[in-house]
Amino acid sequence: MGALSCFRFVCGILTLELSLIPVNLAVSLQGILLVSCDFGCSCYNCWICSLCVPIYVSVKDQWFEKSWYLWEKYSHQRICRASIAKKQEQEKELRQEKDKVHDMTAMCKAKAEAKAEEKTEKELAKARMDVAHEVRLAREAEAEMELHVAKAGQRVENARRTEAV
C-alpha cells in the first residue's frame, strides 16, 4: 500500500512522484479533488461528493475503471453545482436589473409628475397674465370711451352755448 502515498492532489492539480500509475490515468484524473489516507487505508475520499472509492494500484484495470466512475460522478455533480451557481448568479443579476428598472420607472414617473405640475403652473400663470392683459385692455377701452363721452358732452355743451348766443 506504499504506492498510495506516491501521488497527491494539490489545489485540484495532480502532482506525481515516480510510481506505477500510468500517465493516461494521471491525465484522466486531473481536476479531481481527492485526499489520500495516510493511515494505510486503501481508499481515497472525494471532498466534493463524499464518495469513498477503493483503489487497487496493483490491478490497474480496476483502478482505471473506478477512477472513471468517480470522475463521471464528480463531473456530473460539479456541472450541476456550477449550473445552479450560474442560475443563482443570473437570478441575482436579473433582480438587480429589475430593481434598476423599477427605480428608473419611479424616477421617470416623478419627473413626469413634476413636469405636469410645472406645466400646470405655467398654464395657470399664462392664464393669469392673459386675464390681466384683458382687464388692462378693458380698462383702456373704458377710459377711451369715457374720453369719447366727455368729448361728446363737451360738444353738446358747446352746441348749447352756441345756440344760446
Short mmCIF file of C-alpha atoms in Angstrom, two decimals:
data_model
loop_
_atom_site.label_atom_id
_atom_site.label_comp_id
_atom_site.label_asym_id
_atom_site.label_seq_id
_atom_site.Cartn_x
_atom_site.Cartn_y
_atom_site.Cartn_z
CA MET A 1 0.00 0.00 0.00
CA GLY A 2 3.03 2.28 -0.10
CA ALA A 3 2.15 3.19 -3.66
CA LEU A 4 -0.90 5.09 -2.40
CA SER A 5 1.23 7.83 -0.91
CA CYS A 6 3.18 8.36 -4.12
CA PHE A 7 0.75 10.92 -5.52
CA ARG A 8 -1.24 13.79 -4.08
CA PHE A 9 -3.83 16.22 -5.40
CA VAL A 10 -2.75 19.72 -4.50
CA CYS A 11 -5.24 22.51 -5.13
CA GLY A 12 -7.05 20.33 -7.66
CA ILE A 13 -3.95 19.65 -9.78
CA LEU A 14 -2.42 16.17 -9.82
CA THR A 15 1.25 16.02 -8.83
CA LEU A 16 3.10 12.76 -9.41
CA GLU A 17 6.19 11.22 -7.97
CA LEU A 18 7.74 8.14 -9.61
CA SER A 19 5.12 5.44 -9.31
CA LEU A 20 3.39 2.56 -11.04
CA ILE A 21 0.42 4.71 -12.13
CA PRO A 22 0.16 5.04 -15.94
CA VAL A 23 0.34 8.53 -17.46
CA ASN A 24 -3.06 8.33 -19.18
CA LEU A 25 -4.66 7.59 -15.81
CA ALA A 26 -2.93 10.56 -14.23
CA VAL A 27 -4.14 12.81 -17.03
CA SER A 28 -7.70 11.50 -16.72
CA LEU A 29 -7.76 12.31 -13.01
CA GLN A 30 -6.66 15.93 -13.28
CA GLY A 31 -9.02 18.27 -11.52
CA ILE A 32 -10.49 15.71 -9.06
CA LEU A 33 -10.01 16.92 -5.51
CA LEU A 34 -9.02 13.79 -3.56
CA VAL A 35 -7.40 13.34 -0.17
CA SER A 36 -5.19 10.36 0.39
CA CYS A 37 -5.38 8.42 3.63
CA ASP A 38 -2.03 8.38 5.41
CA PHE A 39 -3.05 5.55 7.74
CA GLY A 40 -2.51 2.74 5.26
CA CYS A 41 -6.14 2.67 4.12
CA SER A 42 -6.66 1.56 0.52
CA CYS A 43 -9.26 4.20 -0.30
CA TYR A 44 -9.47 7.85 -1.27
CA ASN A 45 -12.24 10.18 -0.24
CA CYS A 46 -13.56 12.87 -2.56
CA TRP A 47 -14.32 16.14 -0.75
CA ILE A 48 -16.93 17.11 -3.29
CA CYS A 49 -19.14 14.03 -3.48
CA SER A 50 -18.06 12.30 -0.20
CA LEU A 51 -17.67 9.03 -2.10
CA CYS A 52 -15.05 6.61 -0.79
CA VAL A 53 -13.73 4.51 -3.67
CA PRO A 54 -11.30 1.57 -3.13
CA ILE A 55 -8.10 1.98 -5.13
CA TYR A 56 -6.26 -1.11 -6.31
CA VAL A 57 -2.90 0.13 -7.52
CA SER A 58 -1.69 -3.37 -8.33
CA VAL A 59 -4.72 -4.07 -10.56
CA LYS A 60 -4.61 -1.11 -12.93
CA ASP A 61 -7.76 -2.02 -14.90
CA GLN A 62 -10.00 -1.94 -11.83
CA TRP A 63 -8.38 1.27 -10.61
CA PHE A 64 -8.84 2.85 -14.03
CA GLU A 65 -12.48 1.80 -14.12
CA LYS A 66 -13.15 3.07 -10.59
CA SER A 67 -11.40 6.35 -11.29
CA TRP A 68 -13.65 6.91 -14.31
CA TYR A 69 -16.71 6.17 -12.18
CA LEU A 70 -15.53 8.71 -9.64
CA TRP A 71 -14.63 11.17 -12.40
CA GLU A 72 -18.08 10.86 -14.01
CA LYS A 73 -19.87 11.19 -10.66
CA TYR A 74 -17.71 14.17 -9.66
CA SER A 75 -18.05 15.78 -13.09
CA HIS A 76 -21.84 15.42 -13.01
CA GLN A 77 -22.05 16.93 -9.53
CA ARG A 78 -19.58 19.67 -10.42
CA ILE A 79 -21.58 20.52 -13.56
CA CYS A 80 -24.83 20.52 -11.55
CA ARG A 81 -23.35 22.77 -8.87
CA ALA A 82 -21.85 25.05 -11.49
CA SER A 83 -25.21 25.19 -13.27
CA ILE A 84 -27.02 26.00 -10.03
CA ALA A 85 -24.45 28.66 -9.15
CA LYS A 86 -24.73 30.14 -12.64
CA LYS A 87 -28.52 30.21 -12.44
CA GLN A 88 -28.35 31.83 -8.99
CA GLU A 89 -25.95 34.44 -10.36
CA GLN A 90 -28.27 35.07 -13.32
CA GLU A 91 -31.24 35.37 -10.95
CA LYS A 92 -29.28 37.84 -8.82
CA GLU A 93 -28.36 39.87 -11.90
CA LEU A 94 -31.98 39.83 -13.10
CA ARG A 95 -33.18 41.02 -9.69
CA GLN A 96 -30.62 43.84 -9.76
CA GLU A 97 -31.74 44.75 -13.28
CA LYS A 98 -35.38 44.63 -12.17
CA ASP A 99 -34.56 46.94 -9.24
CA LYS A 100 -32.78 49.33 -11.61
CA VAL A 101 -35.77 49.34 -13.97
CA HIS A 102 -38.13 49.88 -11.04
CA ASP A 103 -36.00 52.79 -9.79
CA MET A 104 -35.83 54.30 -13.29
CA THR A 105 -39.60 53.91 -13.68
CA ALA A 106 -40.20 55.65 -10.35
CA MET A 107 -37.77 58.42 -11.32
CA CYS A 108 -39.44 58.89 -14.73
CA LYS A 109 -42.86 58.95 -13.09
CA ALA A 110 -41.70 61.58 -10.59
CA LYS A 111 -40.18 63.65 -13.42
CA ALA A 112 -43.40 63.38 -15.45
CA GLU A 113 -45.48 64.46 -12.44
CA ALA A 114 -43.14 67.38 -11.75
CA LYS A 115 -43.24 68.37 -15.42
CA ALA A 116 -47.05 68.14 -15.47
CA GLU A 117 -47.24 70.23 -12.31
CA GLU A 118 -44.78 72.73 -13.78
CA LYS A 119 -46.80 72.79 -17.00
CA THR A 120 -49.99 73.32 -14.99
CA GLU A 121 -48.33 76.16 -13.08
CA LYS A 122 -47.09 77.68 -16.34
CA GLU A 123 -50.54 77.40 -17.89
CA LEU A 124 -52.08 78.95 -14.77
CA ALA A 125 -49.55 81.80 -14.84
CA LYS A 126 -50.20 82.31 -18.56
CA ALA A 127 -53.96 82.36 -17.91
CA ARG A 128 -53.44 84.94 -15.15
CA MET A 129 -51.33 87.05 -17.50
CA ASP A 130 -53.98 86.73 -20.21
CA VAL A 131 -56.71 87.78 -17.77
CA ALA A 132 -54.60 90.69 -16.56
CA HIS A 133 -53.98 91.73 -20.16
CA GLU A 134 -57.71 91.51 -20.95
CA VAL A 135 -58.52 93.58 -17.84
CA ARG A 136 -55.94 96.18 -18.86
CA LEU A 137 -57.40 96.31 -22.39
CA ALA A 138 -60.91 96.62 -20.94
CA ARG A 139 -59.81 99.49 -18.67
CA GLU A 140 -58.07 101.22 -21.56
CA ALA A 141 -61.23 100.80 -23.67
CA GLU A 142 -63.33 102.10 -20.79
CA ALA A 143 -61.03 105.12 -20.36
CA GLU A 144 -61.18 105.76 -24.10
CA MET A 145 -64.98 105.53 -24.03
CA GLU A 146 -65.09 107.95 -21.08
CA LEU A 147 -62.88 110.31 -23.10
CA HIS A 148 -65.25 110.00 -26.08
CA VAL A 149 -68.23 110.55 -23.81
CA ALA A 150 -66.55 113.57 -22.25
CA LYS A 151 -65.74 114.99 -25.69
CA ALA A 152 -69.31 114.32 -26.82
CA GLY A 153 -70.60 116.01 -23.67
CA GLN A 154 -68.35 118.98 -24.34
CA ARG A 155 -69.61 119.20 -27.91
CA VAL A 156 -73.16 119.14 -26.66
CA GLU A 157 -72.28 121.86 -24.16
CA ASN A 158 -70.60 123.89 -26.91
CA ALA A 159 -73.58 123.40 -29.14
CA ARG A 160 -75.92 124.69 -26.37
CA ARG A 161 -73.72 127.75 -25.80
CA THR A 162 -73.65 128.46 -29.50
CA GLU A 163 -77.40 128.09 -29.65
CA ALA A 164 -77.87 130.32 -26.66
CA VAL A 165 -75.82 133.10 -28.15
#
